[in-house]
Coordinates of C-alpha atoms in Angstrom, one line a residue:
T1 CA 122.7 96.9 62.5
I2 CA 119.7 94.8 61.8
G3 CA 116.4 96.6 61.6
D4 CA 115.9 99.2 64.3
F5 CA 118.7 98.1 66.6
K6 CA 122.5 97.6 66.7
Y7 CA 123.6 94.2 68.0
K8 CA 126.8 92.6 69.4
I9 CA 127.4 89.0 68.5
N10 CA 129.2 87.0 71.1
D11 CA 129.5 83.2 71.6
G12 CA 126.6 82.5 69.2
T13 CA 124.2 84.9 70.8
A14 CA 123.1 88.5 70.2
E15 CA 122.9 91.6 72.4
I16 CA 121.0 94.7 71.6
S17 CA 123.5 97.4 72.2
S18 CA 121.7 100.6 71.1
C19 CA 119.0 102.1 68.9
V20 CA 119.5 103.1 65.3
K21 CA 116.9 105.8 64.7
S22 CA 116.5 109.0 66.6
K23 CA 115.3 108.1 70.0
E24 CA 112.0 110.1 69.7
N25 CA 110.9 107.6 67.0
Y26 CA 110.8 104.8 69.4
I27 CA 107.2 104.5 70.8
N28 CA 106.3 100.8 70.8
I29 CA 109.1 98.3 70.7
I30 CA 109.0 94.6 70.1
I31 CA 112.4 93.0 70.7
P32 CA 112.9 89.9 68.4
S33 CA 113.8 86.6 70.0
S34 CA 116.3 85.9 67.3
I35 CA 118.1 87.6 64.3
T36 CA 119.7 86.3 61.2
Y37 CA 123.1 87.7 60.4
G38 CA 125.6 86.4 57.8
G39 CA 123.5 83.4 57.0
S40 CA 123.4 82.3 60.7
E41 CA 120.6 82.7 63.3
Y42 CA 121.4 84.1 66.7
M43 CA 119.2 84.1 69.8
V44 CA 118.8 87.6 71.3
T45 CA 119.6 86.9 74.9
S46 CA 120.6 90.3 76.4
I47 CA 119.7 94.0 76.4
G48 CA 123.0 96.0 76.8
D49 CA 123.8 98.8 79.2
Y50 CA 121.9 102.1 78.3
A51 CA 120.5 100.3 75.2
F52 CA 117.2 102.3 75.3
G53 CA 118.3 105.1 77.6
S54 CA 116.5 108.4 77.0
C55 CA 113.9 107.0 74.6
S56 CA 111.6 109.5 76.1
Y57 CA 108.6 108.7 73.9
L58 CA 108.7 104.9 74.4
T59 CA 105.4 103.9 75.9
S60 CA 105.6 100.1 75.6
I61 CA 108.2 97.4 75.1
T62 CA 107.8 93.7 74.6
I63 CA 110.7 91.6 75.9
P64 CA 110.8 88.0 74.5
N65 CA 111.5 84.9 76.7
S66 CA 114.9 84.6 75.0
I67 CA 116.3 87.4 77.1
T68 CA 118.3 86.4 80.2
L69 CA 120.2 89.6 80.9
I70 CA 119.1 93.3 81.1
G71 CA 122.1 95.6 81.6
D72 CA 122.7 98.6 83.7
Y73 CA 120.4 101.6 83.0
A74 CA 119.0 99.9 80.0
F75 CA 115.7 101.9 80.2
L76 CA 117.1 105.1 81.8
N77 CA 114.8 108.1 81.5
C78 CA 112.2 106.4 79.4
L79 CA 109.8 109.1 80.5
S80 CA 106.7 107.7 78.8
L81 CA 107.0 104.1 79.8
T82 CA 104.0 103.0 82.0
S83 CA 104.4 99.4 82.3
I84 CA 107.0 96.6 82.0
T85 CA 106.9 92.8 81.9
I86 CA 109.9 90.9 83.0
P87 CA 109.9 87.5 81.2
N88 CA 110.5 84.2 82.9
S89 CA 113.9 83.7 81.2
V90 CA 115.6 86.7 82.9
T91 CA 118.3 85.6 85.4
F92 CA 120.1 89.0 85.8
I93 CA 119.1 92.6 85.8
G94 CA 121.7 95.4 86.1
E95 CA 121.8 98.5 88.3
R96 CA 119.0 101.1 88.2
V97 CA 117.6 99.8 84.9
F98 CA 114.4 102.0 85.3
R99 CA 115.8 105.0 86.9
G100 CA 114.0 108.2 85.6
C101 CA 111.0 106.2 84.2
S102 CA 108.7 108.7 86.0
K103 CA 105.4 107.2 84.6
L104 CA 106.2 103.5 85.2
I105 CA 103.6 102.3 87.6
S106 CA 102.9 98.7 86.7
V107 CA 105.1 95.6 86.8
E108 CA 104.5 92.0 85.8
W109 CA 107.3 89.8 87.2
N110 CA 107.7 86.4 85.6
A111 CA 111.3 85.7 86.3
E112 CA 111.4 82.1 87.7
N113 CA 114.6 82.0 89.5
Y114 CA 116.2 85.5 89.8
Y115 CA 118.8 85.9 92.6
G116 CA 120.8 88.9 91.3
I117 CA 120.0 91.9 93.6
S118 CA 123.1 92.9 95.6
S119 CA 121.8 95.9 97.5
K120 CA 118.5 97.6 97.6
E121 CA 120.0 101.0 96.5
L122 CA 121.2 99.5 93.3
S123 CA 118.1 97.4 92.6
F124 CA 116.2 98.0 89.4
F125 CA 113.0 99.3 91.0
Y126 CA 114.5 101.2 93.9
D127 CA 114.4 104.6 92.2
I128 CA 110.8 104.3 91.2
R129 CA 109.6 102.3 94.3
E130 CA 107.3 105.0 95.5
Q131 CA 105.2 105.2 92.3
I132 CA 104.5 101.5 91.6
T133 CA 100.8 100.8 92.1
S134 CA 100.6 97.3 90.6
F135 CA 103.0 94.5 91.0
V136 CA 101.9 91.1 89.5
F137 CA 103.8 87.8 89.9
G138 CA 103.5 85.2 87.1
D139 CA 102.3 81.7 87.9
S140 CA 105.9 80.1 87.4
V141 CA 107.8 82.3 89.8
V142 CA 109.8 80.2 92.3
Y143 CA 112.0 82.7 94.1
I144 CA 111.1 86.3 95.1
P145 CA 114.4 88.0 95.3
Y146 CA 115.9 90.2 98.1
C147 CA 114.3 93.7 98.3
L148 CA 112.3 93.1 95.1
C149 CA 109.3 95.3 96.2
Y150 CA 111.2 97.2 98.9
G151 CA 109.5 100.5 99.7
M152 CA 106.6 100.2 97.2
N153 CA 104.4 102.1 99.6
K154 CA 101.5 102.5 97.1
L155 CA 100.9 98.8 96.6
T156 CA 97.6 97.9 98.2
S157 CA 97.6 94.2 97.4
I158 CA 100.0 91.4 96.2
V159 CA 99.2 87.9 95.2
I160 CA 102.1 85.5 95.7
P161 CA 101.6 82.5 93.3
N162 CA 101.6 78.9 94.5
S163 CA 104.8 78.2 92.6
V164 CA 106.8 80.3 95.1
T165 CA 109.1 78.4 97.5
I166 CA 111.3 81.2 98.8
I167 CA 110.6 84.8 99.8
G168 CA 113.8 86.7 100.0
L169 CA 115.0 89.1 102.7
E170 CA 113.1 92.3 102.9
A171 CA 111.1 91.4 99.8
F172 CA 108.2 93.5 100.7
Y173 CA 109.8 95.8 103.4
N174 CA 107.9 99.0 103.9
C175 CA 105.0 98.2 101.6
S176 CA 103.0 100.3 103.9
S177 CA 99.7 100.2 102.0
L178 CA 99.4 96.4 101.9
K179 CA 96.3 95.3 103.8
S180 CA 96.7 91.7 103.8
I181 CA 99.2 88.9 103.1
E182 CA 98.7 85.4 101.9
I183 CA 101.6 82.8 102.1
P184 CA 101.2 80.1 99.5
E185 CA 101.4 76.4 100.2
Q186 CA 104.9 75.6 98.8
V187 CA 106.8 78.3 100.6
S188 CA 109.5 76.7 102.6
D189 CA 111.7 79.7 103.5
I190 CA 110.9 83.3 104.2
G191 CA 113.8 85.8 104.6
Y192 CA 114.2 88.1 107.6
S193 CA 112.2 91.3 107.6
A194 CA 110.3 90.3 104.5
F195 CA 107.2 92.2 105.7
D196 CA 108.7 94.6 108.2
R197 CA 107.0 98.1 108.2
C198 CA 104.0 96.8 106.3
S199 CA 102.1 99.1 108.7
S200 CA 98.6 98.6 107.3
V201 CA 98.6 94.8 107.2
S202 CA 96.0 93.4 109.6
S203 CA 95.1 90.0 108.0
V204 CA 97.3 87.0 107.2
K205 CA 96.4 83.7 105.5
W206 CA 99.1 81.1 106.1
N207 CA 98.9 78.2 103.7
A208 CA 102.6 77.2 103.9
K209 CA 102.9 73.4 104.6
N210 CA 106.3 73.1 106.1
V211 CA 108.2 76.3 106.9
P212 CA 111.0 75.4 109.4
N213 CA 110.8 76.7 113.0
F214 CA 112.1 80.2 113.7
S215 CA 115.0 80.4 116.1
N216 CA 113.5 82.9 118.4
K217 CA 110.5 85.2 118.5
T218 CA 112.3 88.3 117.0
S219 CA 113.3 86.2 113.9
A220 CA 109.6 85.2 113.3
I221 CA 108.4 86.6 110.0
F222 CA 105.6 88.7 111.4
Y223 CA 107.2 89.7 114.7
N224 CA 107.7 93.4 113.9
I225 CA 104.1 93.8 112.8
R226 CA 102.6 91.5 115.4
K227 CA 100.7 94.2 117.3
Q228 CA 98.5 95.1 114.2
I229 CA 97.4 91.6 113.1
T230 CA 93.8 91.1 113.9
S231 CA 93.1 88.0 111.7
F232 CA 95.3 85.0 111.2
V233 CA 93.9 82.1 109.1
F234 CA 95.6 78.8 108.5
G235 CA 95.0 77.0 105.2
D236 CA 93.8 73.4 104.9
S237 CA 97.1 71.9 103.9
V238 CA 99.4 73.3 106.7
Q239 CA 101.3 70.6 108.5
N240 CA 103.9 72.4 110.6
I241 CA 103.2 75.6 112.4
P242 CA 106.7 77.0 113.1
S243 CA 107.8 78.1 116.5
Y244 CA 107.0 81.8 117.5
L245 CA 104.8 82.3 114.3
C246 CA 102.0 84.2 116.0
C247 CA 103.8 85.1 119.3
E248 CA 102.5 88.2 120.9
M249 CA 99.8 88.9 118.4
D250 CA 97.6 90.4 121.1
K251 CA 94.8 91.5 118.9
L252 CA 93.9 88.0 117.6
T253 CA 90.6 87.0 119.2
S254 CA 90.3 83.5 117.6
I255 CA 92.3 80.8 115.7
Q256 CA 91.2 77.7 114.0
L257 CA 93.8 74.9 113.4
P258 CA 93.1 72.7 110.4
N259 CA 93.1 69.0 110.7
S260 CA 96.1 68.8 108.4
V261 CA 98.4 70.1 111.3
V262 CA 100.9 67.6 112.5
T263 CA 103.3 69.7 114.6
I264 CA 102.8 72.9 116.6
G265 CA 106.2 74.6 117.4
K266 CA 107.3 76.3 120.6
E267 CA 105.5 79.4 121.8
V268 CA 103.5 79.8 118.6
F269 CA 100.6 81.6 120.3
K270 CA 102.4 82.8 123.4
D271 CA 101.0 86.1 124.8
C272 CA 98.1 86.2 122.3
S273 CA 96.2 87.7 125.2
S274 CA 92.9 88.4 123.4
L275 CA 92.3 84.8 122.3
S276 CA 89.1 84.0 123.9
S277 CA 87.4 81.2 122.0
Q278 CA 87.8 77.5 122.6
I279 CA 91.1 76.1 121.5
T280 CA 90.9 72.9 119.5
I281 CA 93.9 70.7 119.0
P282 CA 93.3 68.8 115.7
Y283 CA 93.2 65.1 115.1
N284 CA 96.6 64.6 113.4
V285 CA 98.8 66.6 115.8
N286 CA 101.6 64.4 117.1
F287 CA 103.9 67.1 118.6
I288 CA 103.3 70.3 120.6
G289 CA 106.1 72.5 121.6
E290 CA 106.5 74.1 125.1
D291 CA 104.5 77.3 126.2
V292 CA 102.4 77.3 123.0
F293 CA 99.6 79.1 124.8
A294 CA 101.5 80.8 127.7
G295 CA 100.1 84.3 128.4
C296 CA 96.8 83.6 126.6
S297 CA 94.9 84.9 129.6
K298 CA 91.4 84.5 128.2
I299 CA 91.5 80.9 127.2
T300 CA 89.2 78.9 129.4
S301 CA 88.2 76.0 127.1
V302 CA 90.2 73.3 125.3
R303 CA 89.1 70.5 123.0
W304 CA 91.7 67.9 122.5
N305 CA 91.1 65.8 119.3
A306 CA 94.8 64.6 118.8
E307 CA 94.6 60.9 118.2
S308 CA 98.1 60.2 119.5
C309 CA 100.3 63.0 120.7
P310 CA 103.6 62.1 122.5
Y311 CA 104.8 64.1 125.4
S312 CA 106.9 67.0 124.2
S313 CA 109.2 67.7 127.2
N314 CA 110.8 66.2 130.2
Y315 CA 109.4 69.1 132.5
M316 CA 105.8 69.8 132.9
E317 CA 106.5 73.5 133.3
E318 CA 107.4 73.6 129.5
D319 CA 104.1 72.1 128.3
P320 CA 101.6 73.9 126.2
F321 CA 98.9 74.4 128.7
H322 CA 101.0 74.5 132.0
A323 CA 101.1 78.3 132.2
I324 CA 97.3 78.6 131.9
K325 CA 96.0 75.5 133.6
E326 CA 94.6 77.3 136.5
Q327 CA 92.2 79.2 134.2
I328 CA 90.9 76.2 132.2
T329 CA 87.3 75.4 133.2
S330 CA 86.5 73.0 130.3
F331 CA 88.7 70.3 128.8
V332 CA 87.0 68.0 126.3
F333 CA 88.6 65.0 124.7
G334 CA 87.3 64.0 121.1
G335 CA 86.0 60.6 120.6
A336 CA 88.9 59.6 118.3
V337 CA 91.7 60.2 120.9
F338 CA 93.8 57.0 121.2
A339 CA 96.8 58.0 123.2
L340 CA 98.1 61.1 125.0
I341 CA 100.8 62.0 127.4
Y342 CA 99.4 65.1 129.1
I343 CA 100.8 68.0 130.9
V344 CA 99.3 68.5 134.3
K345 CA 100.5 67.4 137.7
P346 CA 99.2 64.0 138.9
Q347 CA 96.9 65.5 141.5
D348 CA 95.0 67.5 138.9
I349 CA 93.3 64.3 137.8
L350 CA 91.0 64.7 140.9
M351 CA 89.2 67.4 138.8
R352 CA 90.2 70.1 141.3
N353 CA 88.8 73.5 140.4
G354 CA 86.8 71.9 137.6
L355 CA 89.9 71.4 135.4
F356 CA 88.3 68.7 133.4
L357 CA 84.7 68.9 132.3
G358 CA 83.2 66.9 129.5
T359 CA 83.3 63.3 128.3
Y360 CA 86.6 61.3 128.7
P361 CA 86.6 57.9 127.1
L362 CA 89.4 56.8 129.4
K363 CA 90.6 53.3 130.2
T364 CA 94.0 53.5 131.8
V365 CA 96.0 56.3 133.3
M366 CA 99.7 56.1 134.0
L367 CA 101.1 58.6 136.3
G368 CA 104.6 59.8 137.1
A369 CA 106.0 62.5 139.2
I370 CA 107.8 64.1 136.2
I371 CA 106.0 62.9 133.0
G372 CA 102.5 63.7 134.0
F373 CA 100.1 60.9 132.9
F374 CA 99.4 58.7 129.9
I375 CA 95.9 58.1 128.7
I376 CA 94.8 55.2 126.5
V377 CA 91.4 55.7 125.2
T378 CA 88.4 53.4 124.6
A379 CA 84.7 53.9 125.0
F380 CA 84.6 54.5 128.8
S381 CA 83.1 57.6 130.4
I382 CA 84.9 60.2 132.6
V383 CA 86.4 58.6 135.7
K384 CA 87.5 59.6 139.2
N385 CA 89.5 57.9 141.9
K386 CA 91.7 58.8 144.9
I387 CA 95.5 59.1 144.6
S388 CA 97.5 58.9 147.8
K389 CA 100.4 61.3 148.5
K390 CA 102.7 58.3 148.3
D391 CA 101.4 57.4 144.9
M392 CA 101.9 60.9 143.5
F393 CA 105.6 60.8 143.8
C394 CA 106.2 57.1 142.7
D395 CA 108.2 56.7 139.6
I396 CA 105.3 55.2 137.6
M397 CA 101.8 54.4 138.7
V398 CA 99.4 52.5 136.7
W399 CA 95.8 53.4 137.4
Q400 CA 93.4 50.6 136.3
N401 CA 89.9 49.4 136.8
L402 CA 88.8 53.0 136.9
E403 CA 85.5 53.8 138.6
R404 CA 82.8 55.5 136.4
I405 CA 81.2 58.6 137.7

């Protein structure tokens, strides 16, 4: 016994095992980071099972950064506790640590790399999930663990710090009062169903630079709330837009792709049927997956600024604009375009149905029956010419000395 607590000494560290005084005497507790016993100093690294259980008058507790482990039911039935701060040193928290803490409504989570939740039913906030109104992440958090905020249906907002790289499975599942989500720049992995049943979310800000492609549309992070998203904004540092990210978000009316984007994955905006503004492909894009805009029935205008975008497929039917090419009335190339292998059939260069309207600084067009055509850009104006039926089906056709309009 030292001061107000009993300790266990083990392997050069100390664990708080229980209280010394009557539990009603514990109102404000400050746990020391170290103790001296028998002439030696010991770091206090853990809070034992049931250590503060039934301290019903406890209103606040300060946990030092020396603590790495909080045991099972450590704060069971601390009826007056209103808030808790988990320090960045914590790497393990036991089962149902805060069960019966009926006034606990505010959490500050600083644990940098916590991976310890085995099931949502045994997680430390599960029993009080429906009373939490504030959940704040510290600026050094790297990993948001599985089911951390599961079912916290009174949370109206969350701020995920820029330090986060991984968001675990079902981390915010059924946070039904959340209105918006912002994914920070360094995130590289988001677990399945992380935002499922967030039924009030209508706005997303996506800053993640390089989240890998989702394997199919149902595995995309927002798929199960896709029908309610009305605003999707990309941050200025996004490089890869993963496959299926915005698939079937049929309430989106506009998107703006930042100049930082390099790759656009497969079916990213497929069946976003309310998109009606001009689609602009940014300068740095060098890959576009198939069917990116398939089913976007209101898109009529495209501006292509990509300086050099290689062809993405061996089959024109899989290209980003193939499914909507009959509805495009305006297709404008930016002045910085250098090279493009495009996606329409060779005969479409004849400007049939007004497919291409605008200024094309074209010099050479290379046509092929399968690969479409290749454009090398200089300072020329839009061009036209005649293509014979024979030429359309040759393996490669080089169209040079183009006639200006």
